[in-house]
GROMACS .gro file of C-alpha atoms in nm:
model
  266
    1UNK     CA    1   0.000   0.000   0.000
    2UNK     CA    2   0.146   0.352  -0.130
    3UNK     CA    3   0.231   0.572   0.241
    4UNK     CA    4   0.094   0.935   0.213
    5UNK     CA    5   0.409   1.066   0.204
    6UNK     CA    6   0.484   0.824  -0.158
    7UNK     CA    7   0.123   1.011  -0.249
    8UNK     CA    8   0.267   1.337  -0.194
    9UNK     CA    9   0.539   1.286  -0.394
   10UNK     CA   10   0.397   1.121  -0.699
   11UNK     CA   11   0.140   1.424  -0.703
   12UNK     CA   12   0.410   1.647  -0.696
   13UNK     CA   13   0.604   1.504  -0.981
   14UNK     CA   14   0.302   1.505  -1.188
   15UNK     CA   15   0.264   1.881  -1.101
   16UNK     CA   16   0.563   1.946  -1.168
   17UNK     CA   17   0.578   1.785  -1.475
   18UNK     CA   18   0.246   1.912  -1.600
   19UNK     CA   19   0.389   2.263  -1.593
   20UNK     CA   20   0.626   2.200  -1.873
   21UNK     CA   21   0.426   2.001  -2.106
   22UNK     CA   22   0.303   2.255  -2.359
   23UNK     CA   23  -0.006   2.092  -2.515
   24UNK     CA   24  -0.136   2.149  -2.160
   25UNK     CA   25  -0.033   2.537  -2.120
   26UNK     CA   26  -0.198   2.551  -2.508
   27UNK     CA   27  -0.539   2.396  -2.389
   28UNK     CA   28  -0.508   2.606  -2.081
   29UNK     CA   29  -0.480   2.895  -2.287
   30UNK     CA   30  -0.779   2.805  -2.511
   31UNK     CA   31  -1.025   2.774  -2.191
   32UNK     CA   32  -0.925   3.033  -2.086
   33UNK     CA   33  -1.038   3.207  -2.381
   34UNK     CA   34  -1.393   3.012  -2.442
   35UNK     CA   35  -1.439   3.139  -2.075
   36UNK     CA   36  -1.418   3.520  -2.149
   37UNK     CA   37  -1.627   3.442  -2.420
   38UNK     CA   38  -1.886   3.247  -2.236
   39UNK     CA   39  -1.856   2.960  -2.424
   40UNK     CA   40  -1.856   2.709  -2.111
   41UNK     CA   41  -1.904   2.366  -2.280
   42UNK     CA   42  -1.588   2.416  -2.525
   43UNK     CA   43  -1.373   2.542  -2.205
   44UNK     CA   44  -1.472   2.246  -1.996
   45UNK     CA   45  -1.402   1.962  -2.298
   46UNK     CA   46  -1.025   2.163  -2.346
   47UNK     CA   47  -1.040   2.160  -1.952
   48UNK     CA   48  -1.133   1.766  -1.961
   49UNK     CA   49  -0.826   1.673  -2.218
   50UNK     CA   50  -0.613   1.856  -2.010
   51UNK     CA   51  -0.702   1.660  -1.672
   52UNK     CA   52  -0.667   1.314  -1.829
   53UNK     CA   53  -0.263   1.419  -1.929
   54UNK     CA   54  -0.255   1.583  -1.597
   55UNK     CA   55  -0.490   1.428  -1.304
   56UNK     CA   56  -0.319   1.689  -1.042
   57UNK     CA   57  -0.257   1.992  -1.225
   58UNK     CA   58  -0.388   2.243  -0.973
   59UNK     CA   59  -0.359   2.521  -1.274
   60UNK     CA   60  -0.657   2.305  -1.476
   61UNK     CA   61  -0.812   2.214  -1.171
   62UNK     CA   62  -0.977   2.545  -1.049
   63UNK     CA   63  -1.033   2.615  -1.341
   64UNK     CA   64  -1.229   2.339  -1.411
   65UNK     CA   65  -1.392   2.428  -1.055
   66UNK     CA   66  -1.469   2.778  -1.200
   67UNK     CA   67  -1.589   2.621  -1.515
   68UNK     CA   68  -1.843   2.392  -1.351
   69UNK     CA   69  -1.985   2.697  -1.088
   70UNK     CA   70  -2.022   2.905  -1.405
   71UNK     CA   71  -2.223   2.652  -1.571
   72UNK     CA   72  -2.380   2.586  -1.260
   73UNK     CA   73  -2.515   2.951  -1.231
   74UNK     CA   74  -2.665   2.929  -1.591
   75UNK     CA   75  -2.814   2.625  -1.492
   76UNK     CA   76  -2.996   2.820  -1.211
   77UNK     CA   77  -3.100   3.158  -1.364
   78UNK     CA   78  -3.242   2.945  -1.689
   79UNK     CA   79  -3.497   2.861  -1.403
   80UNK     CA   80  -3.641   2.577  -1.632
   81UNK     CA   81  -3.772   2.265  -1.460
   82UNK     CA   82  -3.497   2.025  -1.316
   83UNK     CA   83  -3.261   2.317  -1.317
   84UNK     CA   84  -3.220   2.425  -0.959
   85UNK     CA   85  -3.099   2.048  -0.923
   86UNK     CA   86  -2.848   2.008  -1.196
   87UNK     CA   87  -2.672   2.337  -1.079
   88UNK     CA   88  -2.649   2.144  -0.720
   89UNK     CA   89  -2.510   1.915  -0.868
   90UNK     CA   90  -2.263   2.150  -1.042
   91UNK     CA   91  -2.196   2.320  -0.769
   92UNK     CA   92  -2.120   2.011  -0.540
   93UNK     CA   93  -1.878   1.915  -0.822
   94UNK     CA   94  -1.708   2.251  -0.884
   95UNK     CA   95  -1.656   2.252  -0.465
   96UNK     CA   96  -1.491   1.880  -0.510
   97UNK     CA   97  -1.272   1.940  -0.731
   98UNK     CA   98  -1.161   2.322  -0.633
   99UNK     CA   99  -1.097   2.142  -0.275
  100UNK     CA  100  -0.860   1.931  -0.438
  101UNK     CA  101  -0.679   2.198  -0.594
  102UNK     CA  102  -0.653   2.321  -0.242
  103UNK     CA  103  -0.497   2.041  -0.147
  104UNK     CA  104  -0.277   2.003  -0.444
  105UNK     CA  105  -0.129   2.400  -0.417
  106UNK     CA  106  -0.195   2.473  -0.069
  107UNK     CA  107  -0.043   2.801  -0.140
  108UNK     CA  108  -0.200   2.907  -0.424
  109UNK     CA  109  -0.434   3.188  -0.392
  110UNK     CA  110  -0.636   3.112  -0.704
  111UNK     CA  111  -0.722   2.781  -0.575
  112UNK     CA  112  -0.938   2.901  -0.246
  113UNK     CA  113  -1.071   3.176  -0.455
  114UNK     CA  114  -1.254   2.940  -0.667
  115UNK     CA  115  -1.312   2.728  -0.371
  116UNK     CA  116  -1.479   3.011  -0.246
  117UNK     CA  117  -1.683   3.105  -0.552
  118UNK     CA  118  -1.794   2.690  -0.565
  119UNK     CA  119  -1.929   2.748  -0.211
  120UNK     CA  120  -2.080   3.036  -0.255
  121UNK     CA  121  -2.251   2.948  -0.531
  122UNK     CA  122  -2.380   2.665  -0.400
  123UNK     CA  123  -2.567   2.863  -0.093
  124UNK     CA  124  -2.827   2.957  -0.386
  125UNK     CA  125  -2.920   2.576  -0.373
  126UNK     CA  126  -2.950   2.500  -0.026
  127UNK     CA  127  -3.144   2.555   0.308
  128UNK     CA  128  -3.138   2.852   0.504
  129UNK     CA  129  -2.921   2.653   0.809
  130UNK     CA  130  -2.648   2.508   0.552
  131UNK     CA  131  -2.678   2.884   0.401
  132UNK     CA  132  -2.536   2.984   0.694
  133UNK     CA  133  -2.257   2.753   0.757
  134UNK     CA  134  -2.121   2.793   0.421
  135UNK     CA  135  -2.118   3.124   0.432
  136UNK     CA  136  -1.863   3.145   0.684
  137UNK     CA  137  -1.678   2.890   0.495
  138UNK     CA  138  -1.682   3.141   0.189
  139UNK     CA  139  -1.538   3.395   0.406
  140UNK     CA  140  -1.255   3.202   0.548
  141UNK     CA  141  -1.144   3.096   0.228
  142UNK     CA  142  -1.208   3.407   0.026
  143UNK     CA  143  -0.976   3.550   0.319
  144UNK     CA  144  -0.726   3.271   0.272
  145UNK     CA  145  -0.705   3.417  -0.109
  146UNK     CA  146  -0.605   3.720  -0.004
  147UNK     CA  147  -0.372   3.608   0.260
  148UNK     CA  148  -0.197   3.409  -0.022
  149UNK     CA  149  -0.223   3.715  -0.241
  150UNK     CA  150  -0.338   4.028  -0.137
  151UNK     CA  151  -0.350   4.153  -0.519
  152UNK     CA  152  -0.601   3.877  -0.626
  153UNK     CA  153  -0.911   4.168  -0.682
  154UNK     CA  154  -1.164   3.851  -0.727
  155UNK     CA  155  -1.122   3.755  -0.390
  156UNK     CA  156  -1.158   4.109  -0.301
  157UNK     CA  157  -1.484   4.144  -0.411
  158UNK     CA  158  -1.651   3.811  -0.290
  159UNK     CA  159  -1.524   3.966   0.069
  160UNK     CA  160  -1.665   4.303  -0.013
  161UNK     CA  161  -2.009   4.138  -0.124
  162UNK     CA  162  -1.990   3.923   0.157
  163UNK     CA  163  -1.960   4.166   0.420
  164UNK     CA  164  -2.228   4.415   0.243
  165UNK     CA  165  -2.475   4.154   0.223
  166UNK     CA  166  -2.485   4.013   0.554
  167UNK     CA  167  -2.415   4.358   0.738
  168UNK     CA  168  -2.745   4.474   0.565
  169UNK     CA  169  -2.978   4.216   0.657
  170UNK     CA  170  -3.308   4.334   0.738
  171UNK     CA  171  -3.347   4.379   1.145
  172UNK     CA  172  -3.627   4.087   1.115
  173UNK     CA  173  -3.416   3.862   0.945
  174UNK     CA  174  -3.167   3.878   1.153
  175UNK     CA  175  -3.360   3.833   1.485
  176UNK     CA  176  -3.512   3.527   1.288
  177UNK     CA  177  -3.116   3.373   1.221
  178UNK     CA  178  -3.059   3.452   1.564
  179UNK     CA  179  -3.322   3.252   1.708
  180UNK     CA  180  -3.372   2.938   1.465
  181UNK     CA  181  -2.991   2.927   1.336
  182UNK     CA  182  -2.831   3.110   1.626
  183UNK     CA  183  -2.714   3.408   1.408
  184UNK     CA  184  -2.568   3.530   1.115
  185UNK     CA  185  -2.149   3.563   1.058
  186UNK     CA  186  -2.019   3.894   1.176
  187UNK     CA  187  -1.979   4.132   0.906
  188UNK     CA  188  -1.911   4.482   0.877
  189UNK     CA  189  -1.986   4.783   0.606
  190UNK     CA  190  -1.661   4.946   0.706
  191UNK     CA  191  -1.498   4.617   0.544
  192UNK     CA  192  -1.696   4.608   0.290
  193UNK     CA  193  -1.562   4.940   0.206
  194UNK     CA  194  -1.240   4.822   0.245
  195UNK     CA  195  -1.256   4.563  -0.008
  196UNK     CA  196  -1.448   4.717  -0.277
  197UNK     CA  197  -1.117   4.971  -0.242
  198UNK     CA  198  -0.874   4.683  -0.289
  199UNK     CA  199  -1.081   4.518  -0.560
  200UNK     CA  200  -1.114   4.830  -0.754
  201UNK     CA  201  -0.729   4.950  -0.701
  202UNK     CA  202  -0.593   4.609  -0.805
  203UNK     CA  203  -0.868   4.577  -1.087
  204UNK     CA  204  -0.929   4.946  -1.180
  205UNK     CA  205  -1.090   4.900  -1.514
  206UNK     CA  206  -1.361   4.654  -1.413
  207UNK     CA  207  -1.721   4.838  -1.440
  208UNK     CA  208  -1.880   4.505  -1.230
  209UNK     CA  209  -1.638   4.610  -0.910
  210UNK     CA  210  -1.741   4.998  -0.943
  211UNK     CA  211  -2.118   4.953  -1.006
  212UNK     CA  212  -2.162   4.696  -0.745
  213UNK     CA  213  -1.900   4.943  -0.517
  214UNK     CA  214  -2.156   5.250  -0.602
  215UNK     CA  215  -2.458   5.014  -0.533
  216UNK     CA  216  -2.319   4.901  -0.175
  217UNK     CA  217  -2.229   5.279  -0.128
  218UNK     CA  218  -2.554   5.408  -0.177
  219UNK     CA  219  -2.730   5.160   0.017
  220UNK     CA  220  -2.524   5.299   0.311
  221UNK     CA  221  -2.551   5.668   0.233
  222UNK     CA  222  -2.206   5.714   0.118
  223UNK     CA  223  -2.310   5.947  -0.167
  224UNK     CA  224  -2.016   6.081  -0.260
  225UNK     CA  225  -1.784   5.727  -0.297
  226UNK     CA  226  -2.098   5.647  -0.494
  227UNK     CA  227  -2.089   5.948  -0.725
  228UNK     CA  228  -1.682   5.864  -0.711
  229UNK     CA  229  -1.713   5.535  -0.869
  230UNK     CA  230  -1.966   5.627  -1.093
  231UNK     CA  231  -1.771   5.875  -1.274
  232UNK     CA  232  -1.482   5.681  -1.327
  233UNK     CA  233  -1.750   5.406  -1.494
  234UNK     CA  234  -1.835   5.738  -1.748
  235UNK     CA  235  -1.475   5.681  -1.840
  236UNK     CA  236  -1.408   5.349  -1.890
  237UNK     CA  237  -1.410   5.155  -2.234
  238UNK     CA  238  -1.717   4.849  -2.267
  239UNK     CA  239  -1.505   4.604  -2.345
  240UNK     CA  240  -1.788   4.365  -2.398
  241UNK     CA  241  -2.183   4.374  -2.463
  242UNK     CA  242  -2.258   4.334  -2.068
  243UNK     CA  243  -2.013   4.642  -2.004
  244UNK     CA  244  -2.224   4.873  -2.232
  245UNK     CA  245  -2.523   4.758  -2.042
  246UNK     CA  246  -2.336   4.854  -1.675
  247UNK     CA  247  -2.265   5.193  -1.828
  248UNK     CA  248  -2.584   5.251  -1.929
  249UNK     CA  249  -2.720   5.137  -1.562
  250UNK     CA  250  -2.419   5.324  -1.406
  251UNK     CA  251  -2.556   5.673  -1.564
  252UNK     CA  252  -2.882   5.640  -1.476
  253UNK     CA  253  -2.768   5.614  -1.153
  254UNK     CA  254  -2.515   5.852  -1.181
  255UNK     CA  255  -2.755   6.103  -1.294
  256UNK     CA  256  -2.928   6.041  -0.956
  257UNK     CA  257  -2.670   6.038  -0.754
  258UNK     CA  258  -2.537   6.346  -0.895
  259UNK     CA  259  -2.900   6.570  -0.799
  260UNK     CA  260  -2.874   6.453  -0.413
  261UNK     CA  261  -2.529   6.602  -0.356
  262UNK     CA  262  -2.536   6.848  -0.493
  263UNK     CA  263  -2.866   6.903  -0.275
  264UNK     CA  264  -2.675   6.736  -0.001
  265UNK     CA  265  -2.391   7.022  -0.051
  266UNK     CA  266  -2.651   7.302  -0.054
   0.00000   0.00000   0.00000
């Protein structure tokens, strides 16, 4: 029987030798492009090739984890019948194979980030209870990221979402946690602040970090690191059709924005 230590070793040395093979850096390279262009099925059979020459490649592992929670989340939001359990499903598997990666590159900060985006993504399929226990789980990890790699603007913004979300939960809702689950996670709008700042400073020409930044913003009455981000969405380039769509969101708001402080500054 092979010791763990033999395991270790022969996962290593597969690792290691994955890294120099180049028909796995070119299929890499080609899922990673089907991704940005949302072509999910293609990027998971490139993704599929490349784990049968590589079983413990943590490189094509989380990305097959991000593969599988993207396809996951179409699964859900197509809202057809059957749906909400095939992205379960998906979502179980991304989490499997993401916590492998994990295990594989302990120190890679890519790794818990998708870990993190697996979990997360799965709280849309479960119970309120299990809602709450993985979303301190997302937290930790998403944490871990940015332990491993405080530039990795992703991980950023999961934390920044996170803490938003749950520091805004109605006063009912929260009573309600606190007696049936015994709580929610503590969370904090000051670090959700603090994240959106990181995300957006590592990751300054993303429109998704600065909308969602304004949204959180507003929702707090910080008008004017709404009206901030908003105007530096004005001058960013739509890179693709969902960008254009932001933009056009992002002035509406804008516009609004702009006629309460200057009200506000009266």
């Amino acid at each position: 029987m092979i010791s763990r230590k033999q395991l270790c070793s022969l996962l290593l040395w597969i690792a290691l030798n994955a890294v120099a093979n180049p028909q796995i850096d070119q299929l890499i390279q080609q899922a990673d492009l089907q991704f940005q262009q949302q072509q999910i099925e293609g990027c998971l059979q490139n993704l599929r090739q490349a784990e049968q020459l590589s079983p413990a490649d943590s490189r094509v592992l989380w990305r097959l984890s991000r593969a599988y929670s993207e396809l996951g989340n179409q699964k859900y939001q197509s809202r057809q019948k059957e749906s909400e359990k095939e992205a379960h499903l998906l979502f179980l598997k991304a989490e499997t194979i993401a916590r492998k990666s994990v295990e594989i590159a302990p120190n890679d900060s890519q790794c818990y980030l998708y870990l993190s985006v697996a979990v997360g993504s799965r709280t849309q399929t479960e119970g309120n209870r299990k809602k709450i226990e993985l979303a301190v789980v997302v937290k930790n990890v998403a944490n871990r990221a940015v332990e491993l790699d405080p530039g990795n603007h992703y991980a950023h913004y999961i934390l920044a979402r996170w803490h938003h979300n749950l520091a805004n939960v109605s006063g009912v809702l929260s009573v309600m946690a606190k007696l049936i689950y015994g709580g929610l996670p503590p969370a904090s709008n000051q670090q959700a602040i603090h994240h959106f700042q990181q995300a957006v400073k590592h990751e300054p020409d993303n429109i998704t970090y600065r909308l969602e930044f304004a949204r959180a913003s507003l929702t707090i009455k910080k008008w004017q690191l709404a009206q901030q981000q908003l105007d530096q969405i004005q001058l960013l380039e739509a890179k693709i059709y969902a960008d254009r769509q932001l933009k056009i969101e992002a002035e509406q708001m804008r516009t609004k924005v702009g006629k309460h402080t200057k009200f506000k500054t009266k």
